[in-house]
Amino acid sequence: KAKFKNGSFVTDFDVFAWGGSNGEYTEASGYQYRFYVPHDPQGLAQEYGGGEVMCRALEEMMTMPATFHLGYWGLHHEQVEMARNCFGQYEHNNQPVHHVLYMAKGAGCPSLGQKWLRTTVDTAYGYKTGFSGDEDNGEMASWFVLTALGLYQLVPGSDYYEIGSPLFEEATLHLAANATLSILAKGNTASTPYVERVEFNGQPLTDLRVKYADLLKGGVLNFTMTSDAEAAERFYQGRNKRLQP
């Protein structure tokens, strides 16, 4: 909810009203902004009442009907694109949710994020629709490229990239100073969206993140993918840690 200067919250609140009642939300509703704490997903999970609660809320966002009410913002193409090109309340056609699926790890359910990341790559960039919404400043394409590589910078300015769910079996990035970064996911298929194991230069990344500075030096980011969501949950060891942004 929006907050007044005196510390009180608005009372006439509709979580599906785009723009809120007085323009509190930009190009989305309060529902999309429920997860807008990219710098502290674990802290947000605590505010939800625990990781399990936040994980259920994330799954609900993906699976509930695409609902929008006309609020301060009126009717724009973004609402229509969400209902037509996306799924649930996950408004991938616009920027306010582009971080959301990478929040699942902080809530303690990385496999949920991995599943829906693969779904988004497969469905929100179709040959019929192209991009699911505006290609503002290259964000739609850059989100796809990073996610297809299995990497994403959840916190702008941070030195960490989050591990997602790579799309390809092999990708090679030619970096500065003649360095090369090879991203491998041998045997990766449409039915294996989950990360059973991931290593960078032979070291397991059990927190499902890697330093950008290390990636720039080059090396091998090696994924073992699986169809078993529980295997992905067993590999992740960051649940009981407060990871720095």
Short mmCIF file of C-alpha atoms in Angstrom, two decimals:
data_model
loop_
_atom_site.label_atom_id
_atom_site.label_comp_id
_atom_site.label_asym_id
_atom_site.label_seq_id
_atom_site.Cartn_x
_atom_site.Cartn_y
_atom_site.Cartn_z
CA LYS A 1 0.00 0.00 0.00
CA ALA A 2 1.01 3.59 -0.54
CA LYS A 3 2.04 5.53 2.55
CA PHE A 4 1.22 9.11 3.51
CA LYS A 5 3.69 11.57 5.01
CA ASN A 6 2.15 11.06 8.45
CA GLY A 7 3.04 7.36 8.32
CA SER A 8 -0.47 6.04 7.69
CA PHE A 9 -1.38 3.88 4.72
CA VAL A 10 -4.11 4.41 2.16
CA THR A 11 -7.37 2.73 3.11
CA ASP A 12 -9.14 2.73 -0.26
CA PHE A 13 -6.83 0.08 -1.72
CA ASP A 14 -7.35 -2.16 -4.75
CA VAL A 15 -4.32 -4.38 -5.35
CA PHE A 16 -5.31 -4.84 -9.03
CA ALA A 17 -5.80 -1.13 -9.83
CA TRP A 18 -3.12 -0.05 -12.26
CA GLY A 19 -1.49 3.13 -11.07
CA GLY A 20 -3.24 2.76 -7.72
CA SER A 21 -5.76 5.40 -6.74
CA ASN A 22 -3.36 8.37 -6.94
CA GLY A 23 -0.54 7.30 -9.22
CA GLU A 24 1.39 5.36 -6.59
CA TYR A 25 2.43 2.65 -9.06
CA THR A 26 4.10 3.11 -12.43
CA GLU A 27 2.88 0.98 -15.34
CA ALA A 28 1.58 -1.77 -13.05
CA SER A 29 -0.61 -2.38 -10.02
CA GLY A 30 0.19 -2.97 -6.40
CA TYR A 31 0.14 -6.69 -7.14
CA GLN A 32 3.20 -6.50 -9.38
CA TYR A 33 5.07 -4.32 -6.89
CA ARG A 34 4.59 -6.84 -4.05
CA PHE A 35 8.04 -8.24 -4.80
CA TYR A 36 9.91 -5.02 -5.54
CA VAL A 37 12.74 -5.44 -3.03
CA PRO A 38 15.47 -6.84 -5.30
CA HIS A 39 18.23 -5.77 -2.91
CA ASP A 40 16.90 -7.94 -0.06
CA PRO A 41 14.73 -10.91 -1.10
CA GLN A 42 15.44 -12.73 2.16
CA GLY A 43 14.32 -9.73 4.17
CA LEU A 44 11.17 -9.53 2.08
CA ALA A 45 10.51 -13.22 2.76
CA GLN A 46 10.62 -12.48 6.48
CA GLU A 47 8.05 -9.72 6.01
CA TYR A 48 5.82 -12.19 4.21
CA GLY A 49 5.93 -14.43 7.25
CA GLY A 50 8.60 -16.81 5.99
CA GLY A 51 10.04 -18.20 2.80
CA GLU A 52 7.28 -20.76 2.31
CA VAL A 53 4.66 -18.02 2.37
CA MET A 54 6.54 -15.92 -0.16
CA CYS A 55 7.11 -18.95 -2.39
CA ARG A 56 3.36 -19.61 -2.40
CA ALA A 57 2.76 -15.96 -3.25
CA LEU A 58 5.19 -16.19 -6.18
CA GLU A 59 3.52 -19.34 -7.49
CA GLU A 60 0.12 -17.68 -7.13
CA MET A 61 1.35 -14.73 -9.18
CA MET A 62 2.24 -17.08 -12.04
CA THR A 63 -0.92 -19.15 -12.01
CA MET A 64 -3.83 -16.87 -11.09
CA PRO A 65 -6.00 -15.21 -13.76
CA ALA A 66 -4.55 -12.15 -15.50
CA THR A 67 -6.61 -9.51 -13.71
CA PHE A 68 -6.42 -5.74 -13.96
CA HIS A 69 -8.69 -2.92 -12.82
CA LEU A 70 -8.63 0.61 -14.17
CA GLY A 71 -7.09 2.88 -11.58
CA TYR A 72 -5.28 6.21 -11.78
CA TRP A 73 -3.43 5.11 -14.91
CA GLY A 74 -6.51 4.25 -16.97
CA LEU A 75 -6.29 1.75 -19.81
CA HIS A 76 -3.01 1.38 -21.70
CA HIS A 77 -1.48 -1.28 -23.89
CA GLU A 78 0.46 -2.78 -20.97
CA GLN A 79 -2.65 -4.26 -19.36
CA VAL A 80 -3.79 -5.81 -22.63
CA GLU A 81 -0.33 -7.23 -23.34
CA MET A 82 -0.14 -8.82 -19.91
CA ALA A 83 -3.48 -10.57 -20.42
CA ARG A 84 -2.71 -11.60 -24.01
CA ASN A 85 1.03 -12.34 -24.07
CA CYS A 86 1.96 -13.35 -20.52
CA PHE A 87 0.54 -15.53 -17.76
CA GLY A 88 -1.03 -14.88 -14.38
CA GLN A 89 -0.12 -11.51 -12.89
CA TYR A 90 3.43 -11.84 -14.20
CA GLU A 91 3.59 -8.78 -16.43
CA HIS A 92 6.73 -9.70 -18.34
CA ASN A 93 5.73 -7.27 -21.07
CA ASN A 94 6.93 -4.46 -18.79
CA GLN A 95 9.86 -3.74 -16.50
CA PRO A 96 8.29 -3.80 -12.99
CA VAL A 97 8.45 -7.61 -12.82
CA HIS A 98 11.65 -8.46 -14.66
CA HIS A 99 13.41 -9.25 -11.39
CA VAL A 100 10.60 -11.25 -9.78
CA LEU A 101 11.54 -14.80 -10.77
CA TYR A 102 15.04 -14.28 -9.45
CA MET A 103 13.52 -13.48 -6.04
CA ALA A 104 12.46 -17.12 -5.57
CA LYS A 105 15.94 -18.19 -4.50
CA GLY A 106 15.97 -15.66 -1.68
CA ALA A 107 12.64 -17.06 -0.49
CA GLY A 108 14.18 -20.54 -0.42
CA CYS A 109 12.57 -22.07 -3.53
CA PRO A 110 15.09 -21.74 -6.39
CA SER A 111 13.42 -24.50 -8.39
CA LEU A 112 10.23 -22.44 -8.61
CA GLY A 113 12.16 -19.57 -10.16
CA GLN A 114 14.00 -21.91 -12.52
CA LYS A 115 10.75 -23.46 -13.73
CA TRP A 116 9.09 -20.14 -14.49
CA LEU A 117 12.24 -18.61 -15.98
CA ARG A 118 12.27 -21.38 -18.57
CA THR A 119 8.53 -20.93 -19.14
CA THR A 120 9.02 -17.21 -19.72
CA VAL A 121 11.86 -17.73 -22.18
CA ASP A 122 9.75 -20.29 -24.06
CA THR A 123 6.46 -18.37 -24.13
CA ALA A 124 7.06 -14.62 -23.83
CA TYR A 125 9.40 -14.44 -26.82
CA GLY A 126 7.39 -16.37 -29.40
CA TYR A 127 7.72 -16.17 -33.15
CA LYS A 128 4.18 -14.78 -33.37
CA THR A 129 4.45 -11.97 -30.83
CA GLY A 130 8.20 -11.30 -30.81
CA PHE A 131 8.61 -9.32 -27.61
CA SER A 132 5.67 -9.52 -25.24
CA GLY A 133 5.76 -5.73 -24.76
CA ASP A 134 7.79 -2.58 -25.35
CA GLU A 135 11.48 -3.09 -26.05
CA ASP A 136 12.38 -0.10 -23.86
CA ASN A 137 16.11 0.64 -24.06
CA GLY A 138 16.87 -2.96 -24.99
CA GLU A 139 15.60 -4.43 -21.73
CA MET A 140 13.43 -7.16 -23.22
CA ALA A 141 16.30 -8.46 -25.34
CA SER A 142 18.93 -8.11 -22.62
CA TRP A 143 16.69 -9.95 -20.14
CA PHE A 144 16.35 -12.78 -22.64
CA VAL A 145 20.07 -12.95 -23.41
CA LEU A 146 21.11 -12.99 -19.76
CA THR A 147 18.41 -15.46 -18.73
CA ALA A 148 19.19 -17.74 -21.67
CA LEU A 149 22.81 -17.77 -20.46
CA GLY A 150 21.66 -18.67 -16.95
CA LEU A 151 22.79 -15.38 -15.36
CA TYR A 152 21.11 -12.22 -14.11
CA GLN A 153 22.15 -9.16 -12.11
CA LEU A 154 19.31 -8.91 -9.62
CA VAL A 155 20.75 -5.89 -7.81
CA PRO A 156 22.04 -3.13 -10.13
CA GLY A 157 25.52 -2.11 -9.09
CA SER A 158 26.16 -5.36 -7.24
CA ASP A 159 29.19 -7.49 -8.03
CA TYR A 160 27.05 -10.64 -8.04
CA TYR A 161 25.14 -12.33 -10.82
CA GLU A 162 22.37 -14.74 -9.86
CA ILE A 163 22.20 -18.22 -11.32
CA GLY A 164 19.03 -18.96 -13.26
CA SER A 165 18.15 -21.67 -15.77
CA PRO A 166 20.23 -21.66 -18.97
CA LEU A 167 18.46 -22.33 -22.24
CA PHE A 168 21.33 -23.65 -24.35
CA GLU A 169 23.69 -26.59 -24.05
CA GLU A 170 26.67 -24.38 -24.81
CA ALA A 171 27.43 -20.68 -25.15
CA THR A 172 30.76 -18.90 -25.50
CA LEU A 173 31.40 -15.27 -24.56
CA HIS A 174 34.51 -13.53 -25.83
CA LEU A 175 35.56 -11.02 -23.21
CA ALA A 176 38.19 -8.31 -22.87
CA ALA A 177 41.88 -9.16 -22.60
CA ASN A 178 41.32 -12.26 -24.76
CA ALA A 179 39.39 -13.99 -21.97
CA THR A 180 36.69 -16.52 -22.81
CA LEU A 181 33.71 -17.55 -20.71
CA SER A 182 32.21 -20.92 -21.65
CA ILE A 183 28.76 -21.75 -20.32
CA LEU A 184 27.98 -25.44 -20.57
CA ALA A 185 24.77 -27.36 -19.84
CA LYS A 186 25.27 -30.65 -21.64
CA GLY A 187 22.08 -32.60 -22.22
CA ASN A 188 19.91 -29.58 -21.45
CA THR A 189 16.41 -29.99 -22.87
CA ALA A 190 12.96 -28.47 -22.55
CA SER A 191 12.19 -30.98 -19.80
CA THR A 192 15.25 -30.12 -17.68
CA PRO A 193 14.77 -26.56 -16.38
CA TYR A 194 16.20 -27.27 -12.91
CA VAL A 195 19.82 -26.78 -11.83
CA GLU A 196 21.02 -29.98 -10.16
CA ARG A 197 24.54 -28.60 -9.86
CA VAL A 198 26.53 -25.63 -11.14
CA GLU A 199 30.27 -25.03 -10.90
CA PHE A 200 32.52 -22.17 -11.90
CA ASN A 201 36.04 -23.30 -12.75
CA GLY A 202 35.39 -26.49 -10.80
CA GLN A 203 34.04 -24.83 -7.64
CA PRO A 204 30.39 -25.54 -6.76
CA LEU A 205 28.18 -22.45 -6.54
CA THR A 206 25.87 -23.67 -3.79
CA ASP A 207 24.60 -20.13 -3.12
CA LEU A 208 23.51 -19.94 -6.80
CA ARG A 209 25.43 -16.74 -7.47
CA VAL A 210 28.80 -15.81 -8.93
CA LYS A 211 30.93 -12.68 -8.83
CA TYR A 212 30.88 -10.58 -11.98
CA ALA A 213 34.56 -9.76 -11.50
CA ASP A 214 35.36 -13.47 -11.62
CA LEU A 215 33.27 -14.01 -14.74
CA LEU A 216 35.23 -11.26 -16.49
CA LYS A 217 38.43 -13.24 -16.00
CA GLY A 218 36.93 -16.06 -18.05
CA GLY A 219 36.60 -19.74 -17.38
CA VAL A 220 33.94 -22.41 -17.45
CA LEU A 221 30.48 -22.14 -15.90
CA ASN A 222 29.26 -25.71 -15.94
CA PHE A 223 25.61 -26.65 -15.31
CA THR A 224 24.10 -30.05 -14.66
CA MET A 225 20.42 -29.78 -15.46
CA THR A 226 17.60 -32.07 -14.36
CA SER A 227 13.85 -32.60 -14.51
CA ASP A 228 13.83 -33.15 -10.73
CA ALA A 229 12.87 -30.00 -8.83
CA GLU A 230 13.84 -31.56 -5.50
CA ALA A 231 17.40 -32.09 -6.74
CA ALA A 232 17.66 -28.36 -7.37
CA GLU A 233 16.40 -27.64 -3.86
CA ARG A 234 18.97 -30.01 -2.33
CA PHE A 235 21.87 -28.31 -4.10
CA TYR A 236 21.01 -24.82 -2.87
CA GLN A 237 22.63 -24.04 0.49
CA GLY A 238 21.85 -20.35 0.83
CA ARG A 239 18.54 -20.62 2.70
CA ASN A 240 19.94 -20.00 6.16
CA LYS A 241 22.39 -17.28 5.12
CA ARG A 242 21.82 -13.56 4.78
CA LEU A 243 23.56 -12.99 1.46
CA GLN A 244 24.95 -9.54 0.84
CA PRO A 245 23.41 -7.66 -2.11
#
